[in-house]
Amino acid sequence: MNVLIISAHPDDEVIGAGGTIARHVAEGDKVYWCIVTQGASDERLLISRQQVFSVKEILGITELFFCGFPTVRLNTVPYIEVCTALQNIVDVVKPMTVYTTPRDDINQDHRIVHDCTLVATRPLPGCSVIRLLSYEITTTTRFGLPHGANGFYPNVFVDISNFLAKKLEAMSCYHSQLRIYPHPRSLQSIELFARERGISVCVEAAECFQLHRELIKY
């Protein structure tokens, strides 16, 4: 099975679905990864690219796609351009399962990427996507929400007890993004979040998702 992970920024994918990605790979699935935005300066871009290729290697991701849109300024890009870029990647990868950023999140890039993913994975004739989910980015979904947002309410949990160490190893590649505990972007906090979600379903560690659409074919 082909799986597509869409992240607005490097590290979204590990925070939200790093253990699930590692589990997919261990189960024989091919995982593809699309990063929608990039850093503004050449120096930051170079550091980011080095980090993401390390993450790709650790998690066993098959292929990376870079859209190259401006980070934190995704709202300045015409909506159709982001939708089209994601649509092109979906057409190439032909994923059955897609994971994307959450809609109810304080970060506007996450919200835009979510909405554009819904457009790019519409269940039209020929669409390969049969399962669409959002992952939880704990560093921004728990900092407060825009007025009118409903919050992140998970309805799918993935047991990552055997893959938590791999998730933390991948996150450690983002040394420029890590902070000191109790900041939510610390390794200790990320582990605690995974264990907290695990407690919800009586496993040692879990990642949780919102299921937006699933098509069961006969």
PDB file of C-alpha atoms in Angstrom:
ATOM      1  CA  MET A   1       0.000   0.000   0.000  1.00  0.00           C
ATOM      2  CA  ASN A   2       1.168   3.520  -0.795  1.00  0.00           C
ATOM      3  CA  VAL A   3       0.836   6.053   2.033  1.00  0.00           C
ATOM      4  CA  LEU A   4       1.265   9.825   1.710  1.00  0.00           C
ATOM      5  CA  ILE A   5       2.217  12.044   4.648  1.00  0.00           C
ATOM      6  CA  ILE A   6       1.635  15.753   4.066  1.00  0.00           C
ATOM      7  CA  SER A   7       3.293  18.243   6.412  1.00  0.00           C
ATOM      8  CA  ALA A   8       3.214  22.026   6.351  1.00  0.00           C
ATOM      9  CA  HIS A   9       6.688  22.204   7.907  1.00  0.00           C
ATOM     10  CA  PRO A  10       9.500  19.766   8.630  1.00  0.00           C
ATOM     11  CA  ASP A  11       8.815  18.130  12.031  1.00  0.00           C
ATOM     12  CA  ASP A  12       5.002  18.162  11.731  1.00  0.00           C
ATOM     13  CA  GLU A  13       5.164  14.607  10.428  1.00  0.00           C
ATOM     14  CA  VAL A  14       7.276  13.249  13.296  1.00  0.00           C
ATOM     15  CA  ILE A  15       5.361  15.043  16.043  1.00  0.00           C
ATOM     16  CA  GLY A  16       2.023  13.916  14.619  1.00  0.00           C
ATOM     17  CA  ALA A  17       2.726  10.565  13.001  1.00  0.00           C
ATOM     18  CA  GLY A  18       6.375   9.529  13.405  1.00  0.00           C
ATOM     19  CA  GLY A  19       5.544   6.250  15.114  1.00  0.00           C
ATOM     20  CA  THR A  20       2.754   5.491  12.659  1.00  0.00           C
ATOM     21  CA  ILE A  21       5.078   6.125   9.713  1.00  0.00           C
ATOM     22  CA  ALA A  22       7.638   3.700  11.174  1.00  0.00           C
ATOM     23  CA  ARG A  23       4.869   1.147  11.728  1.00  0.00           C
ATOM     24  CA  HIS A  24       3.640   1.458   8.125  1.00  0.00           C
ATOM     25  CA  VAL A  25       7.187   0.869   6.856  1.00  0.00           C
ATOM     26  CA  ALA A  26       7.675  -2.124   9.167  1.00  0.00           C
ATOM     27  CA  GLU A  27       4.453  -3.619   7.821  1.00  0.00           C
ATOM     28  CA  GLY A  28       5.692  -3.331   4.238  1.00  0.00           C
ATOM     29  CA  ASP A  29       3.908  -0.167   3.090  1.00  0.00           C
ATOM     30  CA  LYS A  30       5.642   2.468   0.956  1.00  0.00           C
ATOM     31  CA  VAL A  31       5.499   5.859   2.640  1.00  0.00           C
ATOM     32  CA  TYR A  32       5.890   9.094   0.673  1.00  0.00           C
ATOM     33  CA  TRP A  33       6.325  12.485   2.295  1.00  0.00           C
ATOM     34  CA  CYS A  34       5.380  15.950   1.028  1.00  0.00           C
ATOM     35  CA  ILE A  35       6.670  19.113   2.749  1.00  0.00           C
ATOM     36  CA  VAL A  36       4.647  22.129   1.673  1.00  0.00           C
ATOM     37  CA  THR A  37       6.751  25.070   2.942  1.00  0.00           C
ATOM     38  CA  GLN A  38      10.432  25.896   3.308  1.00  0.00           C
ATOM     39  CA  GLY A  39      12.624  28.332   5.272  1.00  0.00           C
ATOM     40  CA  ALA A  40      13.157  31.878   4.087  1.00  0.00           C
ATOM     41  CA  SER A  41      16.971  31.998   4.124  1.00  0.00           C
ATOM     42  CA  ASP A  42      19.492  29.822   2.288  1.00  0.00           C
ATOM     43  CA  GLU A  43      21.135  28.890   5.598  1.00  0.00           C
ATOM     44  CA  ARG A  44      17.878  27.763   7.180  1.00  0.00           C
ATOM     45  CA  LEU A  45      16.922  25.877   4.034  1.00  0.00           C
ATOM     46  CA  LEU A  46      20.235  24.008   4.033  1.00  0.00           C
ATOM     47  CA  ILE A  47      19.883  23.033   7.699  1.00  0.00           C
ATOM     48  CA  SER A  48      16.297  21.966   7.153  1.00  0.00           C
ATOM     49  CA  ARG A  49      17.146  19.804   4.137  1.00  0.00           C
ATOM     50  CA  GLN A  50      19.915  18.054   6.062  1.00  0.00           C
ATOM     51  CA  GLN A  51      17.519  17.329   8.908  1.00  0.00           C
ATOM     52  CA  VAL A  52      14.672  16.040   6.752  1.00  0.00           C
ATOM     53  CA  PHE A  53      16.910  13.649   4.828  1.00  0.00           C
ATOM     54  CA  SER A  54      18.113  12.243   8.155  1.00  0.00           C
ATOM     55  CA  VAL A  55      14.483  11.765   9.215  1.00  0.00           C
ATOM     56  CA  LYS A  56      13.704  10.124   5.861  1.00  0.00           C
ATOM     57  CA  GLU A  57      16.516   7.620   6.443  1.00  0.00           C
ATOM     58  CA  ILE A  58      15.544   6.820  10.039  1.00  0.00           C
ATOM     59  CA  LEU A  59      11.855   6.306   9.308  1.00  0.00           C
ATOM     60  CA  GLY A  60      12.411   4.452   6.029  1.00  0.00           C
ATOM     61  CA  ILE A  61      10.420   6.865   3.856  1.00  0.00           C
ATOM     62  CA  THR A  62      10.504   5.987   0.153  1.00  0.00           C
ATOM     63  CA  GLU A  63      10.496   9.444  -1.435  1.00  0.00           C
ATOM     64  CA  LEU A  64      10.350  13.122  -0.510  1.00  0.00           C
ATOM     65  CA  PHE A  65       8.512  15.921  -2.307  1.00  0.00           C
ATOM     66  CA  PHE A  66       9.171  19.628  -1.695  1.00  0.00           C
ATOM     67  CA  CYS A  67       6.541  22.195  -2.716  1.00  0.00           C
ATOM     68  CA  GLY A  68       8.748  25.140  -1.731  1.00  0.00           C
ATOM     69  CA  PHE A  69       6.053  27.567  -0.602  1.00  0.00           C
ATOM     70  CA  PRO A  70       7.006  30.235   1.993  1.00  0.00           C
ATOM     71  CA  THR A  71       6.747  29.180   5.623  1.00  0.00           C
ATOM     72  CA  VAL A  72       4.504  31.218   7.937  1.00  0.00           C
ATOM     73  CA  ARG A  73       3.331  33.089   4.833  1.00  0.00           C
ATOM     74  CA  LEU A  74       1.350  30.365   3.142  1.00  0.00           C
ATOM     75  CA  ASN A  75      -1.672  32.660   3.262  1.00  0.00           C
ATOM     76  CA  THR A  76       0.072  34.900   0.695  1.00  0.00           C
ATOM     77  CA  VAL A  77       0.081  32.082  -1.885  1.00  0.00           C
ATOM     78  CA  PRO A  78      -2.994  31.729  -4.121  1.00  0.00           C
ATOM     79  CA  TYR A  79      -5.115  28.886  -2.747  1.00  0.00           C
ATOM     80  CA  ILE A  80      -5.329  27.176  -6.130  1.00  0.00           C
ATOM     81  CA  GLU A  81      -1.528  26.927  -6.369  1.00  0.00           C
ATOM     82  CA  VAL A  82      -1.261  24.959  -3.124  1.00  0.00           C
ATOM     83  CA  CYS A  83      -4.199  22.730  -4.091  1.00  0.00           C
ATOM     84  CA  THR A  84      -2.691  22.056  -7.509  1.00  0.00           C
ATOM     85  CA  ALA A  85       0.747  21.240  -6.075  1.00  0.00           C
ATOM     86  CA  LEU A  86      -0.780  18.683  -3.692  1.00  0.00           C
ATOM     87  CA  GLN A  87      -3.039  17.286  -6.402  1.00  0.00           C
ATOM     88  CA  ASN A  88      -0.008  16.675  -8.635  1.00  0.00           C
ATOM     89  CA  ILE A  89       1.740  14.732  -5.854  1.00  0.00           C
ATOM     90  CA  VAL A  90      -1.372  12.661  -5.136  1.00  0.00           C
ATOM     91  CA  ASP A  91      -1.580  11.840  -8.856  1.00  0.00           C
ATOM     92  CA  VAL A  92       2.053  10.667  -8.890  1.00  0.00           C
ATOM     93  CA  VAL A  93       2.048   8.696  -5.612  1.00  0.00           C
ATOM     94  CA  LYS A  94      -1.477   7.252  -5.945  1.00  0.00           C
ATOM     95  CA  PRO A  95      -1.795   6.719  -2.177  1.00  0.00           C
ATOM     96  CA  MET A  96      -4.563   4.702  -0.611  1.00  0.00           C
ATOM     97  CA  THR A  97      -4.076   6.431   2.764  1.00  0.00           C
ATOM     98  CA  VAL A  98      -3.249  10.116   3.294  1.00  0.00           C
ATOM     99  CA  TYR A  99      -2.289  11.814   6.564  1.00  0.00           C
ATOM    100  CA  THR A 100      -2.391  15.602   6.734  1.00  0.00           C
ATOM    101  CA  THR A 101      -2.245  18.468   9.215  1.00  0.00           C
ATOM    102  CA  PRO A 102      -5.147  19.291  11.575  1.00  0.00           C
ATOM    103  CA  ARG A 103      -7.797  21.885  10.717  1.00  0.00           C
ATOM    104  CA  ASP A 104      -8.433  23.123  14.258  1.00  0.00           C
ATOM    105  CA  ASP A 105      -4.956  24.388  15.039  1.00  0.00           C
ATOM    106  CA  ILE A 106      -3.462  27.728  16.030  1.00  0.00           C
ATOM    107  CA  ASN A 107      -0.967  27.621  13.132  1.00  0.00           C
ATOM    108  CA  GLN A 108      -2.496  29.026   9.929  1.00  0.00           C
ATOM    109  CA  ASP A 109      -0.120  27.029   7.689  1.00  0.00           C
ATOM    110  CA  HIS A 110      -1.521  23.845   9.220  1.00  0.00           C
ATOM    111  CA  ARG A 111      -5.076  24.984   8.547  1.00  0.00           C
ATOM    112  CA  ILE A 112      -4.349  25.914   4.927  1.00  0.00           C
ATOM    113  CA  VAL A 113      -2.548  22.645   4.202  1.00  0.00           C
ATOM    114  CA  HIS A 114      -5.459  20.724   5.698  1.00  0.00           C
ATOM    115  CA  ASP A 115      -8.027  22.485   3.529  1.00  0.00           C
ATOM    116  CA  CYS A 116      -5.930  22.096   0.371  1.00  0.00           C
ATOM    117  CA  THR A 117      -5.480  18.387   1.107  1.00  0.00           C
ATOM    118  CA  LEU A 118      -9.265  17.978   1.180  1.00  0.00           C
ATOM    119  CA  VAL A 119      -9.396  19.490  -2.293  1.00  0.00           C
ATOM    120  CA  ALA A 120      -6.496  17.403  -3.628  1.00  0.00           C
ATOM    121  CA  THR A 121      -8.017  14.128  -2.371  1.00  0.00           C
ATOM    122  CA  ARG A 122     -11.627  14.638  -3.441  1.00  0.00           C
ATOM    123  CA  PRO A 123     -13.295  11.262  -4.076  1.00  0.00           C
ATOM    124  CA  LEU A 124     -13.666  11.793  -7.812  1.00  0.00           C
ATOM    125  CA  PRO A 125     -13.459   9.001 -10.419  1.00  0.00           C
ATOM    126  CA  GLY A 126      -9.909   7.668 -10.559  1.00  0.00           C
ATOM    127  CA  CYS A 127      -8.926   8.951  -7.108  1.00  0.00           C
ATOM    128  CA  SER A 128      -6.769   6.377  -5.301  1.00  0.00           C
ATOM    129  CA  VAL A 129      -7.374   7.737  -1.799  1.00  0.00           C
ATOM    130  CA  ILE A 130      -9.731   5.622   0.276  1.00  0.00           C
ATOM    131  CA  ARG A 131      -8.686   6.823   3.754  1.00  0.00           C
ATOM    132  CA  LEU A 132      -7.982  10.425   4.808  1.00  0.00           C
ATOM    133  CA  LEU A 133      -6.878  11.396   8.314  1.00  0.00           C
ATOM    134  CA  SER A 134      -5.459  14.371  10.193  1.00  0.00           C
ATOM    135  CA  TYR A 135      -2.730  13.900  12.774  1.00  0.00           C
ATOM    136  CA  GLU A 136      -2.346  15.801  16.032  1.00  0.00           C
ATOM    137  CA  ILE A 137       0.462  18.369  16.240  1.00  0.00           C
ATOM    138  CA  THR A 138       0.543  18.675  20.015  1.00  0.00           C
ATOM    139  CA  THR A 139       2.804  21.740  20.001  1.00  0.00           C
ATOM    140  CA  THR A 140       0.101  23.838  18.321  1.00  0.00           C
ATOM    141  CA  THR A 141      -3.239  22.071  18.819  1.00  0.00           C
ATOM    142  CA  ARG A 142      -2.920  22.580  22.580  1.00  0.00           C
ATOM    143  CA  PHE A 143      -1.798  26.215  22.632  1.00  0.00           C
ATOM    144  CA  GLY A 144      -5.267  27.583  21.987  1.00  0.00           C
ATOM    145  CA  LEU A 145      -7.473  27.677  18.917  1.00  0.00           C
ATOM    146  CA  PRO A 146      -8.906  30.278  16.547  1.00  0.00           C
ATOM    147  CA  HIS A 147     -12.347  31.597  17.416  1.00  0.00           C
ATOM    148  CA  GLY A 148     -14.990  29.150  16.241  1.00  0.00           C
ATOM    149  CA  ALA A 149     -12.671  26.136  16.046  1.00  0.00           C
ATOM    150  CA  ASN A 150     -13.974  22.881  17.434  1.00  0.00           C
ATOM    151  CA  GLY A 151     -10.712  21.406  18.704  1.00  0.00           C
ATOM    152  CA  PHE A 152      -8.916  18.193  17.832  1.00  0.00           C
ATOM    153  CA  TYR A 153     -11.109  15.204  18.693  1.00  0.00           C
ATOM    154  CA  PRO A 154      -9.371  11.917  17.839  1.00  0.00           C
ATOM    155  CA  ASN A 155     -11.364   8.920  16.690  1.00  0.00           C
ATOM    156  CA  VAL A 156      -8.500   6.709  15.467  1.00  0.00           C
ATOM    157  CA  PHE A 157      -5.605   5.539  17.656  1.00  0.00           C
ATOM    158  CA  VAL A 158      -2.476   3.718  16.475  1.00  0.00           C
ATOM    159  CA  ASP A 159      -0.440   1.673  18.938  1.00  0.00           C
ATOM    160  CA  ILE A 160       3.182   2.834  18.533  1.00  0.00           C
ATOM    161  CA  SER A 161       4.550   1.129  21.648  1.00  0.00           C
ATOM    162  CA  ASN A 162       7.162  -0.661  19.538  1.00  0.00           C
ATOM    163  CA  PHE A 163       7.953   2.469  17.517  1.00  0.00           C
ATOM    164  CA  LEU A 164       8.151   5.213  20.139  1.00  0.00           C
ATOM    165  CA  ALA A 165      11.948   5.011  20.256  1.00  0.00           C
ATOM    166  CA  LYS A 166      12.063   5.415  16.468  1.00  0.00           C
ATOM    167  CA  LYS A 167       9.778   8.453  16.687  1.00  0.00           C
ATOM    168  CA  LEU A 168      12.047  10.091  19.274  1.00  0.00           C
ATOM    169  CA  GLU A 169      15.161   9.214  17.267  1.00  0.00           C
ATOM    170  CA  ALA A 170      13.661  10.910  14.220  1.00  0.00           C
ATOM    171  CA  MET A 171      12.620  13.956  16.249  1.00  0.00           C
ATOM    172  CA  SER A 172      16.152  14.307  17.610  1.00  0.00           C
ATOM    173  CA  CYS A 173      17.268  15.112  14.039  1.00  0.00           C
ATOM    174  CA  TYR A 174      15.415  18.419  14.337  1.00  0.00           C
ATOM    175  CA  HIS A 175      17.976  19.804  16.762  1.00  0.00           C
ATOM    176  CA  SER A 176      17.315  23.374  15.589  1.00  0.00           C
ATOM    177  CA  GLN A 177      13.638  22.982  16.543  1.00  0.00           C
ATOM    178  CA  LEU A 178      13.988  21.174  19.870  1.00  0.00           C
ATOM    179  CA  ARG A 179      13.483  23.032  23.131  1.00  0.00           C
ATOM    180  CA  ILE A 180      14.118  22.320  26.810  1.00  0.00           C
ATOM    181  CA  TYR A 181      11.461  20.503  28.870  1.00  0.00           C
ATOM    182  CA  PRO A 182       8.719  21.388  29.790  1.00  0.00           C
ATOM    183  CA  HIS A 183       8.399  23.077  26.388  1.00  0.00           C
ATOM    184  CA  PRO A 184       6.026  20.918  24.284  1.00  0.00           C
ATOM    185  CA  ARG A 185       8.664  20.703  21.536  1.00  0.00           C
ATOM    186  CA  SER A 186      11.108  18.850  23.801  1.00  0.00           C
ATOM    187  CA  LEU A 187      11.790  15.136  23.428  1.00  0.00           C
ATOM    188  CA  GLN A 188      10.507  14.494  26.953  1.00  0.00           C
ATOM    189  CA  SER A 189       7.210  16.266  26.206  1.00  0.00           C
ATOM    190  CA  ILE A 190       6.726  14.448  22.920  1.00  0.00           C
ATOM    191  CA  GLU A 191       7.242  11.138  24.689  1.00  0.00           C
ATOM    192  CA  LEU A 192       4.771  12.135  27.414  1.00  0.00           C
ATOM    193  CA  PHE A 193       2.157  13.099  24.812  1.00  0.00           C
ATOM    194  CA  ALA A 194       2.541   9.673  23.172  1.00  0.00           C
ATOM    195  CA  ARG A 195       2.222   7.899  26.502  1.00  0.00           C
ATOM    196  CA  GLU A 196      -0.795  10.014  27.458  1.00  0.00           C
ATOM    197  CA  ARG A 197      -2.542   9.065  24.205  1.00  0.00           C
ATOM    198  CA  GLY A 198      -1.567   5.458  24.880  1.00  0.00           C
ATOM    199  CA  ILE A 199      -3.244   5.561  28.282  1.00  0.00           C
ATOM    200  CA  SER A 200      -6.480   6.556  26.498  1.00  0.00           C
ATOM    201  CA  VAL A 201      -6.563   3.145  24.804  1.00  0.00           C
ATOM    202  CA  CYS A 202      -4.610   1.064  27.347  1.00  0.00           C
ATOM    203  CA  VAL A 203      -1.345   0.715  25.427  1.00  0.00           C
ATOM    204  CA  GLU A 204       2.112   1.997  26.302  1.00  0.00           C
ATOM    205  CA  ALA A 205       2.196   4.685  23.588  1.00  0.00           C
ATOM    206  CA  ALA A 206      -0.091   5.827  20.801  1.00  0.00           C
ATOM    207  CA  GLU A 207      -0.648   8.467  18.157  1.00  0.00           C
ATOM    208  CA  CYS A 208      -4.156   9.685  17.450  1.00  0.00           C
ATOM    209  CA  PHE A 209      -5.922  10.919  14.345  1.00  0.00           C
ATOM    210  CA  GLN A 210      -9.174  12.355  13.082  1.00  0.00           C
ATOM    211  CA  LEU A 211     -10.689  10.231  10.332  1.00  0.00           C
ATOM    212  CA  HIS A 212     -12.266  12.500   7.713  1.00  0.00           C
ATOM    213  CA  ARG A 213     -13.241   9.953   5.093  1.00  0.00           C
ATOM    214  CA  GLU A 214     -12.989   6.224   4.481  1.00  0.00           C
ATOM    215  CA  LEU A 215     -14.310   4.453   1.415  1.00  0.00           C
ATOM    216  CA  ILE A 216     -15.001   0.740   1.760  1.00  0.00           C
ATOM    217  CA  LYS A 217     -15.127  -0.820  -1.688  1.00  0.00           C
ATOM    218  CA  TYR A 218     -16.685  -4.130  -2.660  1.00  0.00           C
TER     219      TYR A 218
END
